[in-house]
Amino acid sequence: MGGPQVSEVQGFVTESLGRRGRVPEHLLQHLIAVQQRFGWVPPVAVESLAAELDVTRTQVRAAIAFYAFLHERPRGDFDILFSDNITDRMLGNRHLLARLAKQLGMGTHETRADGRVTLGLTSCTGMCDQGPALLVNGRAVTGLTAERIDRIAALVGECVPLERWPGDYFRVEDNVRRRGLLLSNADADGAGLRKLVDQGPAAALAEIERSGLRGRGGAGFTTALKWKFCREAPEGDRYVVCNADEGEPGTFKDRVLLTSYADLVLEGMTICAAVVGARRGFIYLRGEYAYLLPHLESVLARRRAEGLLGESILGQAGFDFEIAVHLGAGAYICGEESALIESLEGKRGVTRKRPPFPVVSGYRDRPTVVNNVETFLAAARVVRWGGYWFRGEGTDQSAGSKILSVSGDCARPGIYEYPFGTPVRRVLIDCGAERTQAVQVSGAAGTTLAPAEFDRLIAFEDLSTAGSFMVFDQSRDLLDMVQNFAAFFAHESCGFCTPCRVGGALLRNLVEKVAAGQASEHDLAELRQIGGVMRQTSYCGLGTTAPNHILNTLDKFPDIYRRRLRSADYTPSFDLDGALSEARAIAGRDDDAAHIPETLPTTAGAAV
Amino acid sequence: MSDKPRVATVSLCGCFGCHMSLLDIDERILQLVQLVSFDRTPLTDIKTIGDCDLGLIEGGVANAENVEVLREFRGHCKVLVAVGACAVNGGIPTMRNQFSLRECLDESYVNGVGVYHPGIPTDAEIPLLLNQVHPIHEVVKVDYFIPGCPPSADTLWTFLTELLAGQPIAFPYTQIRYD
């Protein structure tokens, strides 16, 4: 492969620098632009960016190595990544990948020799209600079927550019199935913002406080308190960040909110800016949703034109607020707020030590409010309709409603909004789930529920959730889910701390050993032991929650492990006799002495 | 004599450095033989193992004989200990894991500098090598792991005396820091 001309790459980098800015914070955005334009980041782009942004070449290369969607080697002209969440697997994504690879005459994880096409897998792309899905050059293709795969093989074979692929391949449905407080009030007339201007930011904050609104990203921190801390921070710049890095497997509600409720999300951010005194805000949009960028840019432009964004909002002198959209590039960890801020600053998304929390020292070490998409939407509604309106639903500790992303084995996957305090069973009935074996609430990092727990409540005081709700019926082997999640966490660990980096890989290997029918009781004890250490000692939430699914299923579904055990005691972690294969071939031997017998004396007890 | 705990030791794919480190307990070895009696170990030159209370394994698992010996130790020892980096992680010998076995043998016996009469030995007396070198816990269940290359004499002394006294094993910081 010849690759692009040096001058062409340099020209593009120069143009990108002119358009996006010359500060080191924009490094990641430049890299994403280069990746999109050339299909990889050529060495000359690394050199140019390092020189122009005054960062080291190593920093640039470290960023490329960190983000899954950036590459130091050329990818195919068609870079095709199949979403590999467990819900995609349940819908047969592996068969479809194999089918496409066969038709294209290549392996399932490689770039074809002629450089036309690359195939591979990627973490959940947030299309679980309309999977299996894939990304081609960053664009989501949903509802894959064998016919669609055959057609894609033909389009790739004929080198048809994406713009001329059938438009319905790229159609992403909202699938809103149940509307509650938030989703049934989609009117985006700026009434909340007007009320803010009429009554002042202090009154708006009082409404938020009255509403009892808590963060919708999963942790449930009281929103009014967060805003208040930021508002009361010493003089100087402060920032508002919307966390749209919806990476938790099985979650896709933010995609819908940004598609059909973008105005309300932006209004919530603008209200927050007025309350805390910020002049700049960011939407950190996960790379998988890059297709939403033109839509968001157009909504932002319209709001500027309508005087709802920009300088002197609604004619108020001094009420200035501008929002920029920053893209992620395939890193689950960036959903954690401090990693997200690192990424906003153009660096690798490694979590920061806390405290100080972002609300004290966030973007550029200044006070920063980071809230979930849904939280901003709720805040806009609360300011418009009042805190008591919001409190009218929910429980004591969990006011209002929660938007769930329902996927897996049910007749009607999609978006469901419920008052907090709704039992899991109710959701299962509404989405048409039958013979349900288990529900995974709040994503891979969440809780695995057995049928005996289906009366538990969606609420911070019982089942706290960011909204992912994956259903598994009795036809499923839950160990497939465990294998999928274990591989996910091993892949998504940022590598900074040992318990998560090493523990994640060990858990994945042990789960694979169980799945291969090679494990023993000893390995199950190891799973518990390593999982416990990860919970206790990992640096951030990714590591502390990564073993949840294993520890949950070991307790609640022991049979998925037990029925595969090879021995009650101990089994080696590799095929001992198979490990002599090369030596036997070299020595030309196959006699009995050239083999290792299956088992010898069993192990003894433990204590002296 | 027979009521003393019996201890066996062996070096698999190791350099005997851990055994040398054990000997570095110096005159305390006189105390040690008061506490235990030795079964199979290079120190006694006994070649077969009997029932033991404690087995100390140095080195990783690189060939079929290592597997056999390790299984015998596991079968005969109540408590089995991985001593040193190679037993714990595979150590230096795992550097060959990034090459195929044939590449390694070709380098040693065919293409290497100063090789006379090139040819890979295939005598049946020579144990067959495994495709890769493994830590011992991948082959048998291991009860304790003592890191270090080698663990210092004091570390080994602390481990042995506290284990034999039936106490939880607690190392002073100086015995488990490696830089």
PDB file of N, CA, C and O in Angstrom, chain A residues 82 84 88-89 92-99 108-109 121 484:
ATOM      1  N   PHE A  82     -17.859  -5.314  13.734  1.00  0.00           N
ATOM      2  CA  PHE A  82     -19.138  -5.823  14.245  1.00  0.00           C
ATOM      3  C   PHE A  82     -19.241  -5.529  15.729  1.00  0.00           C
ATOM      4  O   PHE A  82     -18.321  -5.807  16.488  1.00  0.00           O
ATOM      5  N   ASP A  84     -20.015  -6.282  19.370  1.00  0.00           N
ATOM      6  CA  ASP A  84     -19.883  -7.604  19.987  1.00  0.00           C
ATOM      7  C   ASP A  84     -20.422  -7.643  21.405  1.00  0.00           C
ATOM      8  O   ASP A  84     -19.909  -8.358  22.260  1.00  0.00           O
ATOM      9  N   ASP A  88     -25.729  -8.594  20.794  1.00  0.00           N
ATOM     10  CA  ASP A  88     -25.410  -8.831  19.383  1.00  0.00           C
ATOM     11  C   ASP A  88     -25.117 -10.309  19.160  1.00  0.00           C
ATOM     12  O   ASP A  88     -25.508 -10.900  18.149  1.00  0.00           O
ATOM     13  N   ARG A  89     -24.398 -10.902  20.121  1.00  0.00           N
ATOM     14  CA  ARG A  89     -24.072 -12.326  19.984  1.00  0.00           C
ATOM     15  C   ARG A  89     -25.340 -13.178  19.989  1.00  0.00           C
ATOM     16  O   ARG A  89     -25.455 -14.136  19.251  1.00  0.00           O
ATOM     17  N   GLY A  92     -26.788 -13.411  16.788  1.00  0.00           N
ATOM     18  CA  GLY A  92     -26.036 -14.126  15.747  1.00  0.00           C
ATOM     19  C   GLY A  92     -24.954 -13.328  15.027  1.00  0.00           C
ATOM     20  O   GLY A  92     -24.649 -13.605  13.871  1.00  0.00           O
ATOM     21  N   ASN A  93     -24.349 -12.344  15.705  1.00  0.00           N
ATOM     22  CA  ASN A  93     -23.358 -11.516  15.002  1.00  0.00           C
ATOM     23  C   ASN A  93     -22.149 -12.312  14.524  1.00  0.00           C
ATOM     24  O   ASN A  93     -21.580 -12.023  13.478  1.00  0.00           O
ATOM     25  N   ARG A  94     -21.757 -13.354  15.290  1.00  0.00           N
ATOM     26  CA  ARG A  94     -20.574 -14.126  14.906  1.00  0.00           C
ATOM     27  C   ARG A  94     -20.792 -14.861  13.573  1.00  0.00           C
ATOM     28  O   ARG A  94     -19.896 -14.933  12.740  1.00  0.00           O
ATOM     29  N   HIS A  95     -21.991 -15.404  13.411  1.00  0.00           N
ATOM     30  CA  HIS A  95     -22.292 -16.092  12.153  1.00  0.00           C
ATOM     31  C   HIS A  95     -22.240 -15.114  10.992  1.00  0.00           C
ATOM     32  O   HIS A  95     -21.739 -15.423   9.911  1.00  0.00           O
ATOM     33  N   LEU A  96     -22.783 -13.919  11.234  1.00  0.00           N
ATOM     34  CA  LEU A  96     -22.819 -12.928  10.153  1.00  0.00           C
ATOM     35  C   LEU A  96     -21.408 -12.470   9.796  1.00  0.00           C
ATOM     36  O   LEU A  96     -21.083 -12.281   8.622  1.00  0.00           O
ATOM     37  N   LEU A  97     -20.568 -12.290  10.829  1.00  0.00           N
ATOM     38  CA  LEU A  97     -19.177 -11.901  10.566  1.00  0.00           C
ATOM     39  C   LEU A  97     -18.480 -12.985   9.743  1.00  0.00           C
ATOM     40  O   LEU A  97     -17.802 -12.694   8.752  1.00  0.00           O
ATOM     41  N   ALA A  98     -18.678 -14.252  10.146  1.00  0.00           N
ATOM     42  CA  ALA A  98     -18.051 -15.355   9.417  1.00  0.00           C
ATOM     43  C   ALA A  98     -18.564 -15.402   7.974  1.00  0.00           C
ATOM     44  O   ALA A  98     -17.807 -15.641   7.027  1.00  0.00           O
ATOM     45  N   ARG A  99     -19.863 -15.135   7.827  1.00  0.00           N
ATOM     46  CA  ARG A  99     -20.453 -15.166   6.491  1.00  0.00           C
ATOM     47  C   ARG A  99     -19.838 -14.080   5.599  1.00  0.00           C
ATOM     48  O   ARG A  99     -19.460 -14.326   4.454  1.00  0.00           O
ATOM     49  N   THR A 108     -11.671 -13.343   9.774  1.00  0.00           N
ATOM     50  CA  THR A 108     -12.641 -12.498  10.476  1.00  0.00           C
ATOM     51  C   THR A 108     -11.984 -11.366  11.254  1.00  0.00           C
ATOM     52  O   THR A 108     -12.667 -10.494  11.764  1.00  0.00           O
ATOM     53  N   HIS A 109     -10.665 -11.379  11.388  1.00  0.00           N
ATOM     54  CA  HIS A 109      -9.979 -10.328  12.152  1.00  0.00           C
ATOM     55  C   HIS A 109      -8.736  -9.874  11.406  1.00  0.00           C
ATOM     56  O   HIS A 109      -7.627 -10.038  11.884  1.00  0.00           O
ATOM     57  N   LEU A 121     -14.058  -6.935  15.411  1.00  0.00           N
ATOM     58  CA  LEU A 121     -15.123  -6.771  16.396  1.00  0.00           C
ATOM     59  C   LEU A 121     -14.870  -5.500  17.184  1.00  0.00           C
ATOM     60  O   LEU A 121     -13.741  -5.014  17.263  1.00  0.00           O
ATOM     61  N   ASN A 484     -18.612 -13.032  27.608  1.00  0.00           N
ATOM     62  CA  ASN A 484     -18.638 -11.774  26.857  1.00  0.00           C
ATOM     63  C   ASN A 484     -18.196 -10.607  27.734  1.00  0.00           C
ATOM     64  O   ASN A 484     -17.352  -9.796  27.339  1.00  0.00           O
TER      65      ASN A 484
END
